[in-house]
Short mmCIF file of C-alpha atoms in Angstrom, two decimals:
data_model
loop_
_atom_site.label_atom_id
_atom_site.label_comp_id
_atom_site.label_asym_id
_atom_site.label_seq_id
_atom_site.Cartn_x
_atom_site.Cartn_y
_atom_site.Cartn_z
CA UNK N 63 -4.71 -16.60 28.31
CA UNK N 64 -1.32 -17.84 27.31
CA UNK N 65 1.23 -18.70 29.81
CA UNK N 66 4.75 -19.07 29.49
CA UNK N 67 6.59 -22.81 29.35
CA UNK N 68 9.75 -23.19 29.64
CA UNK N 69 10.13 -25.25 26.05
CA UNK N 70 7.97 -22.60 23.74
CA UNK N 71 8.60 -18.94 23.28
CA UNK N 72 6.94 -16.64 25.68
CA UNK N 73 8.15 -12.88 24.36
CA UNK N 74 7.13 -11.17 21.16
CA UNK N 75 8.35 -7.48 20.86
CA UNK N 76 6.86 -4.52 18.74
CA UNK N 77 10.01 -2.60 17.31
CA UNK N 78 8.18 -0.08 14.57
CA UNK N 79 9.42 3.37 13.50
CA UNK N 80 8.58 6.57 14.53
CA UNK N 81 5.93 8.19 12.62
CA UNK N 82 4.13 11.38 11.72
CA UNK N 83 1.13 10.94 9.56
CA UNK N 84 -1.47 13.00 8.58
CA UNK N 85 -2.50 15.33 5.82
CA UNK N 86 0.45 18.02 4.99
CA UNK N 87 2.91 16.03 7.61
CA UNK N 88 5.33 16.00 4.04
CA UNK N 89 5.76 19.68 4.76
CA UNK N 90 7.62 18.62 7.57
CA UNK N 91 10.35 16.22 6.56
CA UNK N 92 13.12 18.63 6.52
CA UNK N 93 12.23 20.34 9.44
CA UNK N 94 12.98 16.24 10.68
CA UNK N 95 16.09 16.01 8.68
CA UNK N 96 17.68 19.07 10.51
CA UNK N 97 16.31 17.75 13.97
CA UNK N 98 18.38 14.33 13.04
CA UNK N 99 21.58 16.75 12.46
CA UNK N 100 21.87 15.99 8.66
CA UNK N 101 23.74 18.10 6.35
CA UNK N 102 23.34 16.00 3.34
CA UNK N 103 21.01 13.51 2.33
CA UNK N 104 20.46 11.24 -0.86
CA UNK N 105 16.81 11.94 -1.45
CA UNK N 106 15.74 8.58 -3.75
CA UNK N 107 12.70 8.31 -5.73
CA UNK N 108 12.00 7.11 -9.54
CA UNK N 109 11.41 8.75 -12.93
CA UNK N 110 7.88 8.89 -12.42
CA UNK N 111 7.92 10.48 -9.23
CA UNK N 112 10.36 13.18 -9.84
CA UNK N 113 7.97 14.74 -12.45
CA UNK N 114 5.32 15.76 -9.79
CA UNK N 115 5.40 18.65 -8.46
CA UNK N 116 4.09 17.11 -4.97
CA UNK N 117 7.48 15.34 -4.96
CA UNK N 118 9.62 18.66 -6.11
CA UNK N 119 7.92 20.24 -3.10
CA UNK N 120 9.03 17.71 -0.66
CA UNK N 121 12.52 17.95 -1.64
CA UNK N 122 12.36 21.68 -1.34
CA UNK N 123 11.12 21.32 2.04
CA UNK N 124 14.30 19.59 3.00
CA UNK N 125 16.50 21.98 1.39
CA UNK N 126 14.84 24.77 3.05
CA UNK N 127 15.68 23.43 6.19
CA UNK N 128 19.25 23.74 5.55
CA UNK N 129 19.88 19.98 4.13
CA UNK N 130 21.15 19.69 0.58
CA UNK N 131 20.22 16.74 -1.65
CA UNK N 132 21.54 14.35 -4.16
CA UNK N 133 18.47 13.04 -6.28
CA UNK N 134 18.80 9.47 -7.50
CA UNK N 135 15.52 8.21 -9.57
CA UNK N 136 16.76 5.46 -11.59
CA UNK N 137 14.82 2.92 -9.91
CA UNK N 138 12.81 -0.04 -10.72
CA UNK N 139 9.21 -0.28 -10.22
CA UNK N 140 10.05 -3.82 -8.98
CA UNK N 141 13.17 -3.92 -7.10
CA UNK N 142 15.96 -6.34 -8.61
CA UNK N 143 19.73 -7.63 -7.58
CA UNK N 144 20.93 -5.30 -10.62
CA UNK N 145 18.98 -2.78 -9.93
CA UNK N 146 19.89 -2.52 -5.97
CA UNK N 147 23.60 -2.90 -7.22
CA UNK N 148 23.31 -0.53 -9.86
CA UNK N 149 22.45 2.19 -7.40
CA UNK N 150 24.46 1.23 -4.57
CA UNK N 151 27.33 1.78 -7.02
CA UNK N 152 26.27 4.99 -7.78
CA UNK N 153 26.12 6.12 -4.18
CA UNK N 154 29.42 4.56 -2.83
CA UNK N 155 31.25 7.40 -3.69
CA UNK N 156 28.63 10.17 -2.63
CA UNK N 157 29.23 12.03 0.72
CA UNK N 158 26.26 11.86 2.79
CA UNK N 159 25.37 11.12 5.85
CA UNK N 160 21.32 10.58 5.59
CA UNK N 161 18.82 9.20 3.19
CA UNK N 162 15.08 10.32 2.66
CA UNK N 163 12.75 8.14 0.04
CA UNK N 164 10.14 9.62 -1.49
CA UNK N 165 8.23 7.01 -3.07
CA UNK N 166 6.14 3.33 -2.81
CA UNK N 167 8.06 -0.01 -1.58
CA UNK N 168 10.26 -0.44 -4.18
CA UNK N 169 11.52 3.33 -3.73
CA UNK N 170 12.39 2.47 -0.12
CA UNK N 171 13.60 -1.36 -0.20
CA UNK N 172 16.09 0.14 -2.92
CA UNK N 173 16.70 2.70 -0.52
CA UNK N 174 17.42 -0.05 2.71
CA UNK N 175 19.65 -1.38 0.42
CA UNK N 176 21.79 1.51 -0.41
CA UNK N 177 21.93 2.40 2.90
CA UNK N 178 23.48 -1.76 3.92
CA UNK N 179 25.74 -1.63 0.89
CA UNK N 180 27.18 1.64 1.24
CA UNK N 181 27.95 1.44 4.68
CA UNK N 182 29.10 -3.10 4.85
CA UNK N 183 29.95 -3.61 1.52
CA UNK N 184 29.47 -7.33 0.37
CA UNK N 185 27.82 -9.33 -2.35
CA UNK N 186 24.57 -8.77 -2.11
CA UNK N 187 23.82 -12.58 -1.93
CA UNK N 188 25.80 -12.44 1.54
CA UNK N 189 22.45 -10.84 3.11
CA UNK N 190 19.78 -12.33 1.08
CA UNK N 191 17.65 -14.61 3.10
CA UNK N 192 18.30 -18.69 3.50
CA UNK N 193 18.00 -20.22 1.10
CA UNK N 194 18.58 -18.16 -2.07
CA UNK N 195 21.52 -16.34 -0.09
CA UNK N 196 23.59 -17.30 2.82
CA UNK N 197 21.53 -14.62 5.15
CA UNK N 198 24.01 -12.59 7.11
CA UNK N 199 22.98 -10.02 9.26
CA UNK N 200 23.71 -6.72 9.25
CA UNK N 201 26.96 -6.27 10.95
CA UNK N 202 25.61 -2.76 12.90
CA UNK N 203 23.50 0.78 12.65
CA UNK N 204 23.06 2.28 9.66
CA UNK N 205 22.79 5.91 8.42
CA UNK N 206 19.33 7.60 9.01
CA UNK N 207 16.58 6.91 6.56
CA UNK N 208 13.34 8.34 6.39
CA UNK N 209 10.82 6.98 4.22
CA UNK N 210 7.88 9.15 2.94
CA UNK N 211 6.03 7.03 1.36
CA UNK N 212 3.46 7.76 -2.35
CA UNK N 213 1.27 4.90 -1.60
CA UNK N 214 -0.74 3.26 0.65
CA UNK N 215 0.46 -1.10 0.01
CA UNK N 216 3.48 -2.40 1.05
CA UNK N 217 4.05 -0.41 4.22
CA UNK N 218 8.11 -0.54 3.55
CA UNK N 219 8.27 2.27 5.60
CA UNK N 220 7.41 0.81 8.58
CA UNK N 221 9.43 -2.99 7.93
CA UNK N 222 12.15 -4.51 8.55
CA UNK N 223 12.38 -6.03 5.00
CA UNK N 224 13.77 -5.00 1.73
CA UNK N 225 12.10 -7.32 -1.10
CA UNK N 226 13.87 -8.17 -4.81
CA UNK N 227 13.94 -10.01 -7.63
CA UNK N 228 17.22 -12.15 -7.69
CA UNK N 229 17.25 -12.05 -11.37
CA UNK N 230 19.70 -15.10 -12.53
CA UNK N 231 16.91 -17.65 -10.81
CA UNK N 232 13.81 -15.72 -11.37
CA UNK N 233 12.27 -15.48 -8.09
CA UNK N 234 12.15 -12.76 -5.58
CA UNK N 235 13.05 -12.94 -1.86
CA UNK N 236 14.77 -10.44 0.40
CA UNK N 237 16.88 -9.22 3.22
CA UNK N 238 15.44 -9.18 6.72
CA UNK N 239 16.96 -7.41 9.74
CA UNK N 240 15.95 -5.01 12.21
CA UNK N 241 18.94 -2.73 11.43
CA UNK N 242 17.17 -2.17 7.75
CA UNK N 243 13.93 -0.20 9.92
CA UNK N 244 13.58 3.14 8.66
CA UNK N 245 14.91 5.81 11.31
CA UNK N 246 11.16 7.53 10.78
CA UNK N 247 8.53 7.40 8.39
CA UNK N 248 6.74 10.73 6.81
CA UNK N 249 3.34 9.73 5.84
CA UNK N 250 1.06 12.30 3.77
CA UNK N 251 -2.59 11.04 2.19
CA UNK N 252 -1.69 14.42 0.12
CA UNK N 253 0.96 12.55 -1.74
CA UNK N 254 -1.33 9.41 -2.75
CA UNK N 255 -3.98 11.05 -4.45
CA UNK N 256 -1.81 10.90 -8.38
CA UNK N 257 -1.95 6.85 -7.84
CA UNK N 258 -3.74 5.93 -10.94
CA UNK N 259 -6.69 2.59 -10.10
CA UNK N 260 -4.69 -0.69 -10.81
CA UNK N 261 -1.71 1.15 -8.75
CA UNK N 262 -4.32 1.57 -6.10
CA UNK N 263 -6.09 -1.51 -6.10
CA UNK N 264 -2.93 -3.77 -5.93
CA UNK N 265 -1.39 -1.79 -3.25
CA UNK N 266 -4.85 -1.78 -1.25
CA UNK N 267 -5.16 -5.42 -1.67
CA UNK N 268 -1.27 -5.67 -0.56
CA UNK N 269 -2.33 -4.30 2.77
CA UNK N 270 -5.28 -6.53 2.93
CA UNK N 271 -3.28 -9.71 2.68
CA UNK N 272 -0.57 -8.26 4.95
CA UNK N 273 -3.51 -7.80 7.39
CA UNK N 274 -4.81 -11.23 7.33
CA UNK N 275 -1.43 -13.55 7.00
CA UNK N 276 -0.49 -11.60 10.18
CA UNK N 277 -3.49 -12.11 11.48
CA UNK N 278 -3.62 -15.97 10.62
CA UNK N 279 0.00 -16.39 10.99
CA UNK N 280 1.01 -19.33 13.59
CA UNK N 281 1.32 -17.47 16.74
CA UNK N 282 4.29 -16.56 18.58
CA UNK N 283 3.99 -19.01 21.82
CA UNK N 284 3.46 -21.96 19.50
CA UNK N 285 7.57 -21.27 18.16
CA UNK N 286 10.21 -23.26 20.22
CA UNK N 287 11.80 -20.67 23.28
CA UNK N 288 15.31 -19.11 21.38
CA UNK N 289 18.30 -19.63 22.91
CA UNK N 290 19.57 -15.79 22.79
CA UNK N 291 16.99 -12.72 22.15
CA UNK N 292 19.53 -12.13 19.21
CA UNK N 293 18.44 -14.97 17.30
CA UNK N 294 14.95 -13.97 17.69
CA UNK N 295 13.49 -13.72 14.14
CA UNK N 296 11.53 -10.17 12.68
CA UNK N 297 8.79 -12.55 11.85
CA UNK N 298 7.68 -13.76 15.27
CA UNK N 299 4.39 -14.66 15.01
CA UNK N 300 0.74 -13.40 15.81
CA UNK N 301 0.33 -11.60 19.01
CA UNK N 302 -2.24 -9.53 21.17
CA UNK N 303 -0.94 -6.49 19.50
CA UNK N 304 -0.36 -7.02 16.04
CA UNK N 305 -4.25 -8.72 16.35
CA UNK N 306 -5.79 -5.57 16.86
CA UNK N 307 -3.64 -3.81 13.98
CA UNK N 308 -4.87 -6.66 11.71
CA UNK N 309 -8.31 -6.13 12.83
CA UNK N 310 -8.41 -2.49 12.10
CA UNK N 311 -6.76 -2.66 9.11
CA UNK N 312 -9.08 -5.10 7.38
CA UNK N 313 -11.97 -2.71 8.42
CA UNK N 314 -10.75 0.26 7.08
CA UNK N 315 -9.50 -1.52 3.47
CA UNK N 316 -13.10 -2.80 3.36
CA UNK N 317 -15.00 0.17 3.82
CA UNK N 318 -12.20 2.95 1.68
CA UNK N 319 -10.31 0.62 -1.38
CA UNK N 320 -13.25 0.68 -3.61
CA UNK N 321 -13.81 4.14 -3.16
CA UNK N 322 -9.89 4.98 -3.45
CA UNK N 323 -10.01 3.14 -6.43
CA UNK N 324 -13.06 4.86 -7.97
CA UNK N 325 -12.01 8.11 -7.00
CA UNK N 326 -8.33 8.64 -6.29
CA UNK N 327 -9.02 12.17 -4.94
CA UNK N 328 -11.38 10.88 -2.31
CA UNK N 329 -9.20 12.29 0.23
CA UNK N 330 -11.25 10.50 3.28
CA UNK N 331 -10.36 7.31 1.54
CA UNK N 332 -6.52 7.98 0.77
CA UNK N 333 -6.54 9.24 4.16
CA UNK N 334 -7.86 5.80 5.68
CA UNK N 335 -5.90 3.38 3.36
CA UNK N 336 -3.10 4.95 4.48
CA UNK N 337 -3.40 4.07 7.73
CA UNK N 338 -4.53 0.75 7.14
CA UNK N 339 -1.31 0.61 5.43
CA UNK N 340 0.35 1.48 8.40
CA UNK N 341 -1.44 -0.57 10.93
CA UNK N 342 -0.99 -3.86 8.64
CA UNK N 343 2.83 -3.51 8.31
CA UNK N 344 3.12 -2.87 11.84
CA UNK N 345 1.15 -6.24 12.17
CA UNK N 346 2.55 -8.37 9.31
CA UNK N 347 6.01 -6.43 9.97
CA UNK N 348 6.46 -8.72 13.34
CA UNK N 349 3.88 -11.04 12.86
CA UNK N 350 4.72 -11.83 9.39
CA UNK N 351 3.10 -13.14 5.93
CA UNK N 352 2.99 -16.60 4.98
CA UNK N 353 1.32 -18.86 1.94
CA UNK N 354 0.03 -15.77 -0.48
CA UNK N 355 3.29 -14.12 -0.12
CA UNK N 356 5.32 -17.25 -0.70
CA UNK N 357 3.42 -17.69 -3.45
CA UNK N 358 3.93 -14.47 -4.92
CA UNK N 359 7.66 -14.64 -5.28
CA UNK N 360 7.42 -17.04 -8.03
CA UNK N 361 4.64 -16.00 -9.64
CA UNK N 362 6.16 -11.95 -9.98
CA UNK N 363 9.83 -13.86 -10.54
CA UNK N 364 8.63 -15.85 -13.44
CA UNK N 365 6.41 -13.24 -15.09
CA UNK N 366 5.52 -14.34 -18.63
CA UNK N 367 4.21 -11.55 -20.86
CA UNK N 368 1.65 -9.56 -18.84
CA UNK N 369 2.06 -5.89 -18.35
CA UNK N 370 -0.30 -4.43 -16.07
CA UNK N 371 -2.58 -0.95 -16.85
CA UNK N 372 -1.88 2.23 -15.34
CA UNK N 373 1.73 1.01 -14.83
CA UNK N 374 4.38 3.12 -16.79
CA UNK N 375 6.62 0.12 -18.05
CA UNK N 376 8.27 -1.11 -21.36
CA UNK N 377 8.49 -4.11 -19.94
CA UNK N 378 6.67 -7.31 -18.35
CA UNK N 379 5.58 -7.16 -14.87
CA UNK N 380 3.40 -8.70 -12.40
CA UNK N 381 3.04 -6.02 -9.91
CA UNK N 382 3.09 -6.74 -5.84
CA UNK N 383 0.10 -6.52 -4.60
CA UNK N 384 -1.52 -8.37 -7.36
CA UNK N 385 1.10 -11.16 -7.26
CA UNK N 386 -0.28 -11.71 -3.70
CA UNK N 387 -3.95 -11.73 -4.41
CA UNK N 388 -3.71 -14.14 -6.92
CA UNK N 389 -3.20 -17.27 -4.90
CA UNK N 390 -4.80 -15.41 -1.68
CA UNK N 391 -8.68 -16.62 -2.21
CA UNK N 392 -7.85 -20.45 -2.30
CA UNK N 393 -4.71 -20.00 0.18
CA UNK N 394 -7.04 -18.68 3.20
CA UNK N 395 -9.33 -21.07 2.03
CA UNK N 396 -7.38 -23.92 2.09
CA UNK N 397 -6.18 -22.33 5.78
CA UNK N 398 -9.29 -22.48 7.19
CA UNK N 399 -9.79 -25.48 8.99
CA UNK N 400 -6.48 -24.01 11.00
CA UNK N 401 -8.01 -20.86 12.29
CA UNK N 402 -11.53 -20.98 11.45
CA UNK N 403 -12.55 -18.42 14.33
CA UNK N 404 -9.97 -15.63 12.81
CA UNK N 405 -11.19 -16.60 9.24
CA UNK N 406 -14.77 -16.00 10.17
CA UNK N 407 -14.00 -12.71 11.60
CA UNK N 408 -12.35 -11.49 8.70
CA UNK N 409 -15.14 -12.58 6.67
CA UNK N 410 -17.19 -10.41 8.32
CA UNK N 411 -15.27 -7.27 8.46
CA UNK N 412 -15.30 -8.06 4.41
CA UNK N 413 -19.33 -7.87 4.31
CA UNK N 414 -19.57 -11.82 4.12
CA UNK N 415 -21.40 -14.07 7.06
CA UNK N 416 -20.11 -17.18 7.14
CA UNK N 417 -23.24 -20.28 6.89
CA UNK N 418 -21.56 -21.73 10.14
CA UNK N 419 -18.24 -21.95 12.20
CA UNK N 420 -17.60 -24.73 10.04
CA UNK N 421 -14.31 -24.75 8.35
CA UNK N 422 -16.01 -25.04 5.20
CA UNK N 423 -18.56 -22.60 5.28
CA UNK N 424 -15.54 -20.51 7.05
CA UNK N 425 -13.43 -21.09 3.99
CA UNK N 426 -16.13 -20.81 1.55
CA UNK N 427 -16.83 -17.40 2.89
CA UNK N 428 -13.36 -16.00 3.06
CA UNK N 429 -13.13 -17.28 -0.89
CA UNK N 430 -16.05 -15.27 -1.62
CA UNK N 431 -15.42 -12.47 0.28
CA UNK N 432 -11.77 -12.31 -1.60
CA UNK N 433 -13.16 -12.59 -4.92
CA UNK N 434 -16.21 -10.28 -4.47
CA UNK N 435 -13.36 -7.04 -4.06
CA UNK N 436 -11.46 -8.80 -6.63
CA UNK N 437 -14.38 -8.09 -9.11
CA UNK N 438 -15.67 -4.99 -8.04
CA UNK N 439 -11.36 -3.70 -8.66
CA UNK N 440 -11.83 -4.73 -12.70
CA UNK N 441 -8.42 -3.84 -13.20
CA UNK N 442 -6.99 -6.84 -11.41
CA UNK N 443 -6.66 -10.12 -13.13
CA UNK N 444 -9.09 -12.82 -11.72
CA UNK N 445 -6.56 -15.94 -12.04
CA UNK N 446 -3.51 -17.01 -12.84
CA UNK N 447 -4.07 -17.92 -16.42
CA UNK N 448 -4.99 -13.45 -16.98
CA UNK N 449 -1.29 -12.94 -16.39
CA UNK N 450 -0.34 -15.76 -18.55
CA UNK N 451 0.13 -19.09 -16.42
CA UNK N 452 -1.11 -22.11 -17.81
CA UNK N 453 -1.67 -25.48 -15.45
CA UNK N 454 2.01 -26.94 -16.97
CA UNK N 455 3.59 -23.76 -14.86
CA UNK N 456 2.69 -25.12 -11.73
CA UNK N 457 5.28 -27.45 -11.32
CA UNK N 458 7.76 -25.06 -11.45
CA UNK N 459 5.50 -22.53 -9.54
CA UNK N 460 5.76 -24.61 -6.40
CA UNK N 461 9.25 -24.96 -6.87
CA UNK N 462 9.76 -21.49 -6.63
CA UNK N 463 7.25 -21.27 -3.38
CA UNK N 464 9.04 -24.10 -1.31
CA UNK N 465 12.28 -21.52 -1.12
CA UNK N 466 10.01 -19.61 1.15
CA UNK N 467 10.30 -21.57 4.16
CA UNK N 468 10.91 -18.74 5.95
CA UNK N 469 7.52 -17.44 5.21
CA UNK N 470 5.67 -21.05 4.54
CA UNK N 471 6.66 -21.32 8.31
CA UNK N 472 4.66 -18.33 9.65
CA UNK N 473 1.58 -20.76 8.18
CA UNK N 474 -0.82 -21.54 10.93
CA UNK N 475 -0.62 -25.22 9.35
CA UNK N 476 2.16 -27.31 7.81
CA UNK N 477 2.93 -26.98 4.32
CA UNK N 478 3.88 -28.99 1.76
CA UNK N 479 4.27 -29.88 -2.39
CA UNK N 480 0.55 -31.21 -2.74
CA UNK N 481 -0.88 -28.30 -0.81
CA UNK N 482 0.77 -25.64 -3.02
CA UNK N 483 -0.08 -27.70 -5.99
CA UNK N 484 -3.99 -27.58 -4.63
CA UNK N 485 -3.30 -23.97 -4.22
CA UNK N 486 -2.22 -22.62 -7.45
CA UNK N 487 -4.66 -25.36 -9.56
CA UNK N 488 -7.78 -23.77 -7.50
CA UNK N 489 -6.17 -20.13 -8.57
CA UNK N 490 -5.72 -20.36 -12.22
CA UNK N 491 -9.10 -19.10 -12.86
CA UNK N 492 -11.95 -17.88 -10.46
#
């Protein structure tokens, strides 16, 4: 038991969105719109997207509830500056007075944008997070948003957060607030089953490392007592809560991502990767992410020339969830002597017995666990150097990683230069 002092914190809250989820629940977002009182809503996806018929049926569903639309799909698989300005620009002079994604993370963190810039306009650097931008918060409520989300990864529609590339310095960061929340989240399995494998093994193995940073984040007691509940951060630490979210989450990606990624229309397995989706970003969304996703912002930011399978691009790209996974087997490794106990559990829940609660037999069996999913989802590169990183780029790799103090701090350990050096060396191949 943890009890309260008066010189560390001793309150974590659970803010997440209201949700519907289950199989046909997208038949019901305009019934939702109309219960919100909107007239008219942007409805944003991308130019993938709006060629299904799964997402022309969605939008009808809204307008048949009385709610017209304006369609915007000129997003970015990876969300940018430009591209986040590029769109807000285009809806500044719209009248609306709701938004509804349809779409994966990048759909929806362009959406959270819109929604800030259209209603506080300001540079966009005003609101990016310390240090890359001067991190203002959001001056007050925004319009309604509600998120129905196309795959089952970065759990946008349940967060806080809106991740981006800041183009100019080649690294991606983002803007955090509670204000940026979706209003309510839609969540089919129906509308996951057209993910084609490398989409669905790096969004499955997005949830997986959202799962276990929350669950090995440094926990929310062991951060000094705030002076105002307002300056109380949306990454807080781990908690009772956000423990058992992790827990859950890590079984279900264990047991349903190979066979999601074998057989998209394994419905049983879109239906349960889904919701490991949502369990992890509830977790991660207040416990937060640290070292894999700190390392990912470089390593997507200063993408050489790899472009991915499955991925519809003309251009090079690193997605997400693969970005993460890269550095993840040697970061939890490297972890381990920090939180051996929570290691070892994970280990298990990923098929892999640990030799002993030894941190090194701990760490050794997280590594392998990592790496054994990372094989058996051939589509994802196994090391840096597969997306085109040679042992030179680490210098400016770490570089790139110590901007994310606000992340390296949810690390159940201190860390530093050497240790992200150690890091991405032990990642380069595996």
């Amino acid at each position: 038991m943890v009890f309260y002092t008066y010189i560390n914190e001793g309150v974590f809250s659970i803010d997440s969105v209201r949700m519907k989820f289950g199989i046909g629940a997208s038949e019901e977002v305009g019934f939702e719109a109309s219960r919100l009182g909107l007239k008219k809503v942007l409805v944003i996806t991308d130019n993938n997207l709006i060629q299904l018929s799964s997402v022309k049926k969605v939008i009808d569903n809204i307008e048949k509830y009385g709610v017209s639309t304006i369609v915007y799909h000129d997003i970015e698989i990876e969300p940018t500056d430009e591209s986040m300005l590029r769109a807000s620009q285009w809806a500044r002079d719209k009248d609306f007075d709701g938004i509804i994604t349809i779409g994966g993370g990048s759909v929806i963190d362009h959406a959270k944008v819109i929604n800030l810039l259209t209603k506080y306009p300001a540079d966009i650097r005003e609101y990016i997070n310390k240090p890359i931008g001067q991190g203002k918060p959001v001056p007050g409520p925004l319009r309604p948003l509600i998120a129905v989300p196309t795959t089952a990864g970065s759990g946008a529609e349940n967060t806080a957060v809106a991740v981006l590339d800041v183009k100019s310095e080649r690294v991606k960061t983002g803007i955090s607030h509670p204000y940026l929340r979706p209003t309510m989240a839609v969540v089919d399995p129906l509308l996951t089953v057209d993910m084609p494998p490398t989409v669905t093994a790096s969004t499955g193995l997005d949830v997986l490392t959202h799962a276990v940073e929350a669950y090995t984040a440094k926990p929310y007691y062991a951060r000094p007592k705030y002076l105002s509940p307002a300056d109380r951060p949306v990454y807080q630490g781990a908690n009772p809560i956000s423990d058992v979210f992790s827990e859950k989450a890590v079984e279900y990606v264990s047991k349903y991502l190979r066979r999601a990624y074998y057989n998209g229309y394994d419905l049983e397995a879109r239906y349960y990767m889904l919701l490991a989706c949502e369990l992890a970003s509830t977790s991660f969304g207040h416990a937060g992410v640290h070292i894999p996703h700190a390392n990912a912002y470089p390593i997507a930011g200063m993408v050489r020339d790899y472009i991915p399978p499955d991925y519809k691009v003309d251009h090079p790209l690193i997605p997400h969830g693969i970005s993460v996974v890269l550095t993840a087997p040697a970061a939890f490794r490297h972890i381990a002597p920090a939180v051996p106990e929570r290691l070892a559990k994970i280990s298990q829940l990923l098929g892999v017995e640990p030799k002993s609660m030894d941190p090194r037999h701990v760490g050794e069996a997280i590594y392998e666990a990592f790496i054994r999913l990372i094989e058996d989802l051939r589509a994802i590169p196994r090391g840096l150097k597969e997306v085109g990183y040679k042992e030179s780029d680490i210098p400016a790799l770490v570089e790139g990683s110590l901007k994310q103090q606000r992340l390296l701090a949810v690390a159940p350990l201190n860390v530093g230069r050497k240790d992200l050096e150690k890091i991405f060396r032990e990642s380069l191949e595996y």
